[in-house]
């Protein structure tokens, strides 16, 4: 795997439509994601989460400011950035293996090499034997794994996921979260996960960026240093960070226009033995 790049948003704003009468989707975003880190992005529907991912992927350009990946402004889609879109983006008319290799074909990888890498990626996510199946023949969880395999086959160093598990029921969702954790730990890529689940954000994000709505602004950047191990879910830090995220989502407070630094929350000795308060799924 190539060494993973750092991602930077430098005062990024995004408007759709014409400057005069367009809608501002994101305003003044400034944050960075360290090389190899996993960051979760959470906020109300319509606050610009998908747009932020599309800018990192090079599919949308900021109206103002710059998005940098590996120190360079993203001018076009990078070869080694994988984006798993909200609807997974699987092609119903292609077999599972052809779905996994589609990104490789676009990148002009030879067919035999693409199929070898595709099979290996399917094995890695536990889908060996399903190469010839069509997406409709796979369960929701398997389709999810197929979308992961597509990213793995690309040999990505940046993985962007847009609410990847929102259609999955709660029990299976925890298993897939574990699979994502293992994938991130073993591959070392830089990762941004958009989710509307507080628990998912706190399980998988070493930092949780909280956006407010209309236009999306960064209202909190919450440290979560315990993320990255399976035992995190059962820790008192997990519960404490869930509460911080919920409080930030519940804003707005007076002074919400202040620079994000002034509302930066640090995890430092929060309530150690309180539990609960983490049931939000929304
Ligand atoms: P989220 O993923 O947080 O729900 P989006 O990034 O999808 O938010 O959208 C942010 C805002 O930008 C919304 O108000 C949405 O209606 C608007 N928007 C998104 N994509 C487009 C587009 N292609 N054209 C016009 N408006 C858009
Ligand atoms: Mg979205």
Short mmCIF file of C-alpha atoms and ligand atoms in Angstrom, two decimals:
data_model
loop_
_atom_site.label_atom_id
_atom_site.label_comp_id
_atom_site.label_asym_id
_atom_site.label_seq_id
_atom_site.Cartn_x
_atom_site.Cartn_y
_atom_site.Cartn_z
CA UNK A 1 0.00 0.00 0.00
CA UNK A 2 1.27 3.51 -0.78
CA UNK A 3 1.78 5.63 2.33
CA UNK A 4 -1.50 7.29 3.23
CA UNK A 5 -1.95 11.01 2.59
CA UNK A 6 -3.18 13.76 4.88
CA UNK A 7 -6.42 15.56 3.97
CA UNK A 8 -6.86 19.29 4.55
CA UNK A 9 -9.82 21.64 4.22
CA UNK A 10 -8.61 25.24 4.06
CA UNK A 11 -11.59 27.58 4.56
CA UNK A 12 -13.70 25.60 2.15
CA UNK A 13 -17.12 26.84 1.09
CA UNK A 14 -19.39 25.28 -1.48
CA UNK A 15 -22.44 26.74 -3.18
CA UNK A 16 -24.65 25.03 -5.69
CA UNK A 17 -26.18 27.07 -8.49
CA UNK A 18 -25.11 30.51 -9.59
CA UNK A 19 -23.20 32.72 -7.14
CA UNK A 20 -26.04 35.27 -7.15
CA UNK A 21 -28.93 32.96 -6.30
CA UNK A 22 -27.28 29.67 -5.37
CA UNK A 23 -27.60 27.85 -2.06
CA UNK A 24 -24.58 27.69 0.18
CA UNK A 25 -24.13 24.05 1.22
CA UNK A 26 -20.91 24.37 3.24
CA UNK A 27 -19.31 27.42 4.76
CA UNK A 28 -15.76 28.09 5.95
CA UNK A 29 -14.75 24.51 6.69
CA UNK A 30 -11.29 24.26 8.16
CA UNK A 31 -9.91 20.98 9.46
CA UNK A 32 -7.38 18.34 8.61
CA UNK A 33 -7.26 14.57 8.82
CA UNK A 34 -3.82 13.24 9.68
CA UNK A 35 -2.22 10.65 7.42
CA UNK A 36 -3.62 7.23 8.26
CA UNK A 37 -6.24 8.59 10.66
CA UNK A 38 -9.92 7.66 10.78
CA UNK A 39 -12.30 10.59 11.21
CA UNK A 40 -16.09 10.54 11.43
CA UNK A 41 -18.27 13.32 10.05
CA UNK A 42 -21.73 13.72 11.55
CA UNK A 43 -24.48 16.30 11.21
CA UNK A 44 -28.11 16.79 10.27
CA UNK A 45 -29.44 15.75 6.89
CA UNK A 46 -28.62 18.31 4.21
CA UNK A 47 -25.68 19.86 6.07
CA UNK A 48 -23.24 19.00 3.30
CA UNK A 49 -21.63 15.73 4.44
CA UNK A 50 -21.90 14.03 1.05
CA UNK A 51 -20.70 17.20 -0.63
CA UNK A 52 -17.62 17.25 1.61
CA UNK A 53 -16.77 13.67 0.62
CA UNK A 54 -17.28 14.47 -3.05
CA UNK A 55 -14.81 17.34 -2.75
CA UNK A 56 -12.19 15.05 -1.18
CA UNK A 57 -12.81 12.56 -3.99
CA UNK A 58 -12.37 15.30 -6.60
CA UNK A 59 -15.91 14.94 -7.94
CA UNK A 60 -16.98 18.44 -6.87
CA UNK A 61 -14.82 21.56 -6.55
CA UNK A 62 -15.08 24.05 -3.71
CA UNK A 63 -16.52 27.47 -4.53
CA UNK A 64 -13.95 29.01 -2.18
CA UNK A 65 -10.93 27.67 -0.35
CA UNK A 66 -8.99 24.50 -1.06
CA UNK A 67 -9.21 20.80 -0.37
CA UNK A 68 -5.75 19.20 -0.27
CA UNK A 69 -4.95 15.51 -0.36
CA UNK A 70 -1.30 14.68 0.24
CA UNK A 71 -0.50 18.41 0.14
CA UNK A 72 -1.99 18.94 -3.32
CA UNK A 73 -5.28 20.58 -4.29
CA UNK A 74 -7.65 17.93 -5.58
CA UNK A 75 -8.26 18.89 -9.19
CA UNK A 76 -9.60 15.56 -10.42
CA UNK A 77 -10.37 12.12 -8.99
CA UNK A 78 -7.23 10.44 -7.59
CA UNK A 79 -6.49 6.87 -8.60
CA UNK A 80 -6.10 5.64 -5.07
CA UNK A 81 -9.09 7.36 -3.46
CA UNK A 82 -12.08 5.04 -3.01
CA UNK A 83 -15.55 6.45 -2.37
CA UNK A 84 -18.32 4.15 -1.20
CA UNK A 85 -21.46 6.15 -1.99
CA UNK A 86 -24.64 6.18 0.06
CA UNK A 87 -26.39 3.64 -2.19
CA UNK A 88 -23.17 1.53 -2.53
CA UNK A 89 -23.02 2.14 -6.28
CA UNK A 90 -23.20 -1.55 -7.24
CA UNK A 91 -24.23 -2.35 -10.82
CA UNK A 92 -27.15 -4.82 -10.76
CA UNK A 93 -26.31 -6.19 -14.21
CA UNK A 94 -22.72 -7.06 -13.32
CA UNK A 95 -21.57 -10.07 -11.34
CA UNK A 96 -20.02 -9.58 -7.93
CA UNK A 97 -16.50 -9.98 -9.31
CA UNK A 98 -17.16 -7.58 -12.18
CA UNK A 99 -18.51 -5.08 -9.67
CA UNK A 100 -15.31 -5.37 -7.66
CA UNK A 101 -13.06 -4.89 -10.68
CA UNK A 102 -14.98 -2.05 -12.31
CA UNK A 103 -12.72 0.61 -10.78
CA UNK A 104 -9.67 -1.29 -12.02
CA UNK A 105 -11.02 -1.43 -15.58
CA UNK A 106 -11.56 2.34 -15.48
CA UNK A 107 -7.95 2.66 -14.35
CA UNK A 108 -6.82 0.52 -17.30
CA UNK A 109 -5.52 -2.38 -15.20
CA UNK A 110 -5.21 -5.49 -17.40
CA UNK A 111 -8.23 -7.79 -17.12
CA UNK A 112 -6.35 -10.83 -15.78
CA UNK A 113 -4.61 -8.75 -13.12
CA UNK A 114 -7.90 -7.02 -12.27
CA UNK A 115 -9.63 -10.37 -11.78
CA UNK A 116 -6.79 -11.67 -9.63
CA UNK A 117 -6.96 -8.59 -7.39
CA UNK A 118 -10.75 -8.71 -7.37
CA UNK A 119 -10.80 -12.36 -6.21
CA UNK A 120 -8.28 -11.60 -3.51
CA UNK A 121 -10.34 -8.62 -2.27
CA UNK A 122 -13.49 -10.76 -2.20
CA UNK A 123 -11.66 -13.37 -0.16
CA UNK A 124 -10.54 -10.69 2.25
CA UNK A 125 -14.13 -9.64 3.01
CA UNK A 126 -15.41 -13.23 3.26
CA UNK A 127 -17.14 -13.39 -0.12
CA UNK A 128 -15.09 -16.18 -1.67
CA UNK A 129 -17.38 -18.37 -3.78
CA UNK A 130 -19.78 -15.55 -4.66
CA UNK A 131 -17.80 -14.17 -7.61
CA UNK A 132 -20.47 -15.10 -10.16
CA UNK A 133 -23.46 -13.97 -8.07
CA UNK A 134 -25.41 -10.82 -8.94
CA UNK A 135 -25.90 -8.14 -6.29
CA UNK A 136 -29.63 -8.97 -5.93
CA UNK A 137 -28.66 -12.52 -4.96
CA UNK A 138 -26.62 -11.23 -2.01
CA UNK A 139 -27.95 -10.12 1.37
CA UNK A 140 -27.63 -6.49 2.43
CA UNK A 141 -24.59 -7.27 4.55
CA UNK A 142 -22.92 -9.13 1.68
CA UNK A 143 -23.60 -6.25 -0.70
CA UNK A 144 -21.95 -4.03 1.86
CA UNK A 145 -18.90 -6.29 1.95
CA UNK A 146 -18.83 -6.26 -1.83
CA UNK A 147 -18.58 -2.47 -1.77
CA UNK A 148 -15.66 -2.79 0.69
CA UNK A 149 -14.00 -5.32 -1.62
CA UNK A 150 -14.24 -2.86 -4.49
CA UNK A 151 -12.31 -0.33 -2.42
CA UNK A 152 -9.73 -2.93 -1.30
CA UNK A 153 -9.11 -4.04 -4.90
CA UNK A 154 -8.23 -0.46 -5.82
CA UNK A 155 -5.37 -0.56 -3.33
CA UNK A 156 -6.75 2.69 -1.97
CA UNK A 157 -4.91 4.95 0.42
CA UNK A 158 -7.96 7.14 1.09
CA UNK A 159 -11.31 5.55 1.88
CA UNK A 160 -14.41 7.76 1.94
CA UNK A 161 -17.67 6.21 3.10
CA UNK A 162 -21.07 7.86 2.91
CA UNK A 163 -23.40 6.41 5.55
CA UNK A 164 -22.25 2.94 4.50
CA UNK A 165 -24.21 0.97 7.09
CA UNK A 166 -27.42 2.98 7.30
CA UNK A 167 -29.53 0.26 5.66
CA UNK A 168 -28.17 -2.55 7.83
CA UNK A 169 -29.95 -3.83 10.95
CA UNK A 170 -28.37 -3.21 14.33
CA UNK A 171 -26.77 -6.61 15.03
CA UNK A 172 -25.20 -7.04 11.63
CA UNK A 173 -24.19 -3.42 11.72
CA UNK A 174 -21.87 -4.03 14.68
CA UNK A 175 -20.23 -6.92 12.82
CA UNK A 176 -19.68 -4.76 9.77
CA UNK A 177 -18.31 -1.97 11.95
CA UNK A 178 -15.80 -4.50 13.29
CA UNK A 179 -14.96 -5.50 9.71
CA UNK A 180 -14.37 -1.84 8.88
CA UNK A 181 -12.18 -1.43 11.94
CA UNK A 182 -10.08 -4.45 10.91
CA UNK A 183 -9.81 -3.18 7.35
CA UNK A 184 -8.60 0.22 8.51
CA UNK A 185 -6.18 -1.26 11.05
CA UNK A 186 -4.63 -3.64 8.52
CA UNK A 187 -4.49 -1.30 5.53
CA UNK A 188 -3.37 1.95 7.16
CA UNK A 189 -5.34 4.21 4.83
CA UNK A 190 -6.71 7.63 5.71
CA UNK A 191 -10.44 7.35 6.25
CA UNK A 192 -13.43 9.67 6.45
CA UNK A 193 -16.72 8.11 7.48
CA UNK A 194 -20.00 9.98 7.15
CA UNK A 195 -22.64 8.59 9.46
CA UNK A 196 -25.82 9.65 11.22
CA UNK A 197 -25.21 7.23 14.07
CA UNK A 198 -23.47 8.69 17.11
CA UNK A 199 -22.26 5.23 18.20
CA UNK A 200 -20.84 4.46 14.80
CA UNK A 201 -18.99 7.79 14.72
CA UNK A 202 -17.54 7.21 18.17
CA UNK A 203 -16.62 3.57 17.51
CA UNK A 204 -14.78 4.28 14.26
CA UNK A 205 -13.62 7.90 14.41
CA UNK A 206 -10.46 8.94 16.22
CA UNK A 207 -11.98 12.38 15.94
CA UNK A 208 -15.59 13.29 15.37
CA UNK A 209 -16.31 16.39 13.31
CA UNK A 210 -19.78 17.76 13.99
CA UNK A 211 -21.45 19.93 11.37
CA UNK A 212 -24.44 22.21 11.85
CA UNK A 213 -27.04 22.61 9.14
CA UNK A 214 -27.73 25.14 6.36
CA UNK A 215 -25.04 25.93 5.51
CA UNK A 216 -22.88 23.25 7.05
CA UNK A 217 -20.31 24.67 9.45
CA UNK A 218 -17.94 22.87 11.75
CA UNK A 219 -19.33 23.25 15.27
CA UNK A 220 -17.13 20.76 17.13
CA UNK A 221 -14.00 18.70 16.61
CA UNK A 222 -14.13 16.06 19.31
CA UNK A 223 -11.12 13.95 20.25
CA UNK A 224 -11.75 10.23 20.75
CA UNK A 225 -8.33 8.74 21.29
CA UNK A 226 -9.63 5.32 22.35
CA UNK A 227 -11.14 4.56 18.94
CA UNK A 228 -9.45 1.81 16.95
CA UNK A 229 -9.91 -1.14 19.26
CA UNK A 230 -12.91 -3.41 19.76
CA UNK A 231 -12.92 -2.83 23.49
CA UNK A 232 -13.64 0.86 22.93
CA UNK A 233 -17.40 0.21 22.75
CA UNK A 234 -17.40 -0.93 26.37
CA UNK A 235 -15.23 1.85 27.75
CA UNK A 236 -16.33 4.79 29.86
CA UNK A 237 -14.60 7.07 27.34
CA UNK A 238 -16.97 5.79 24.64
CA UNK A 239 -20.03 6.81 26.64
CA UNK A 240 -18.50 10.16 27.53
CA UNK A 241 -17.64 10.96 23.90
CA UNK A 242 -21.15 9.93 22.77
CA UNK A 243 -22.54 12.50 25.18
CA UNK A 244 -20.23 15.19 23.84
CA UNK A 245 -21.24 14.46 20.27
CA UNK A 246 -24.92 14.53 21.19
CA UNK A 247 -24.48 17.84 22.99
CA UNK A 248 -22.71 19.33 19.97
CA UNK A 249 -25.49 18.09 17.67
CA UNK A 250 -28.09 19.53 20.00
CA UNK A 251 -26.56 23.05 19.67
CA UNK A 252 -26.80 25.74 18.50
CA UNK A 253 -25.38 27.81 21.28
CA UNK A 254 -24.77 31.50 21.27
CA UNK A 255 -21.48 32.21 19.56
CA UNK A 256 -21.95 29.46 17.01
CA UNK A 257 -20.31 31.75 14.47
CA UNK A 258 -17.07 31.79 16.41
CA UNK A 259 -14.09 30.02 14.80
CA UNK A 260 -14.19 26.29 15.35
CA UNK A 261 -11.12 26.42 17.61
CA UNK A 262 -13.11 28.21 20.24
CA UNK A 263 -15.59 25.36 20.52
CA UNK A 264 -13.00 22.64 20.30
CA UNK A 265 -13.80 19.89 22.75
CA UNK A 266 -11.05 17.79 24.19
CA UNK A 267 -11.52 14.43 25.83
CA UNK A 268 -9.71 14.80 29.08
CA UNK A 269 -10.95 13.02 32.13
CA UNK A 270 -14.64 13.20 31.33
CA UNK A 271 -17.03 11.49 33.73
CA UNK A 272 -15.33 8.14 34.17
CA UNK A 273 -18.02 5.85 35.41
CA UNK A 274 -21.23 7.19 33.93
CA UNK A 275 -22.67 4.99 31.24
CA UNK A 276 -25.57 5.08 28.90
CA UNK A 277 -26.94 7.96 26.92
CA UNK A 278 -25.74 6.34 23.73
CA UNK A 279 -28.94 5.07 22.28
CA UNK A 280 -29.34 7.68 19.59
CA UNK A 281 -29.82 6.25 16.12
CA UNK A 282 -31.10 8.86 13.90
P1 LIG B 1 -25.89 15.65 3.40
O1 LIG B 1 -25.08 14.57 2.77
O2 LIG B 1 -25.31 16.15 4.68
O3 LIG B 1 -27.32 15.24 3.58
P2 LIG B 1 -25.52 17.04 0.86
O4 LIG B 1 -24.07 17.27 0.70
O5 LIG B 1 -26.13 15.94 0.10
O6 LIG B 1 -25.87 16.93 2.42
O7 LIG B 1 -26.29 18.38 0.47
C1 LIG B 1 -26.02 19.63 1.09
C2 LIG B 1 -26.95 20.70 0.51
O8 LIG B 1 -26.63 20.93 -0.84
C3 LIG B 1 -28.42 20.32 0.55
O9 LIG B 1 -29.16 21.46 0.83
C4 LIG B 1 -28.68 19.80 -0.83
O10 LIG B 1 -30.01 20.00 -1.20
C5 LIG B 1 -27.74 20.65 -1.68
N1 LIG B 1 -27.23 19.91 -2.86
C6 LIG B 1 -26.52 18.76 -2.83
N2 LIG B 1 -26.17 18.37 -4.07
C7 LIG B 1 -26.67 19.32 -4.91
C8 LIG B 1 -26.65 19.50 -6.33
N3 LIG B 1 -26.03 18.64 -7.15
N4 LIG B 1 -27.29 20.59 -6.84
C9 LIG B 1 -27.90 21.48 -6.02
N5 LIG B 1 -27.95 21.37 -4.69
C10 LIG B 1 -27.35 20.31 -4.12
MG1 LIG B 2 -25.59 12.62 2.25
#
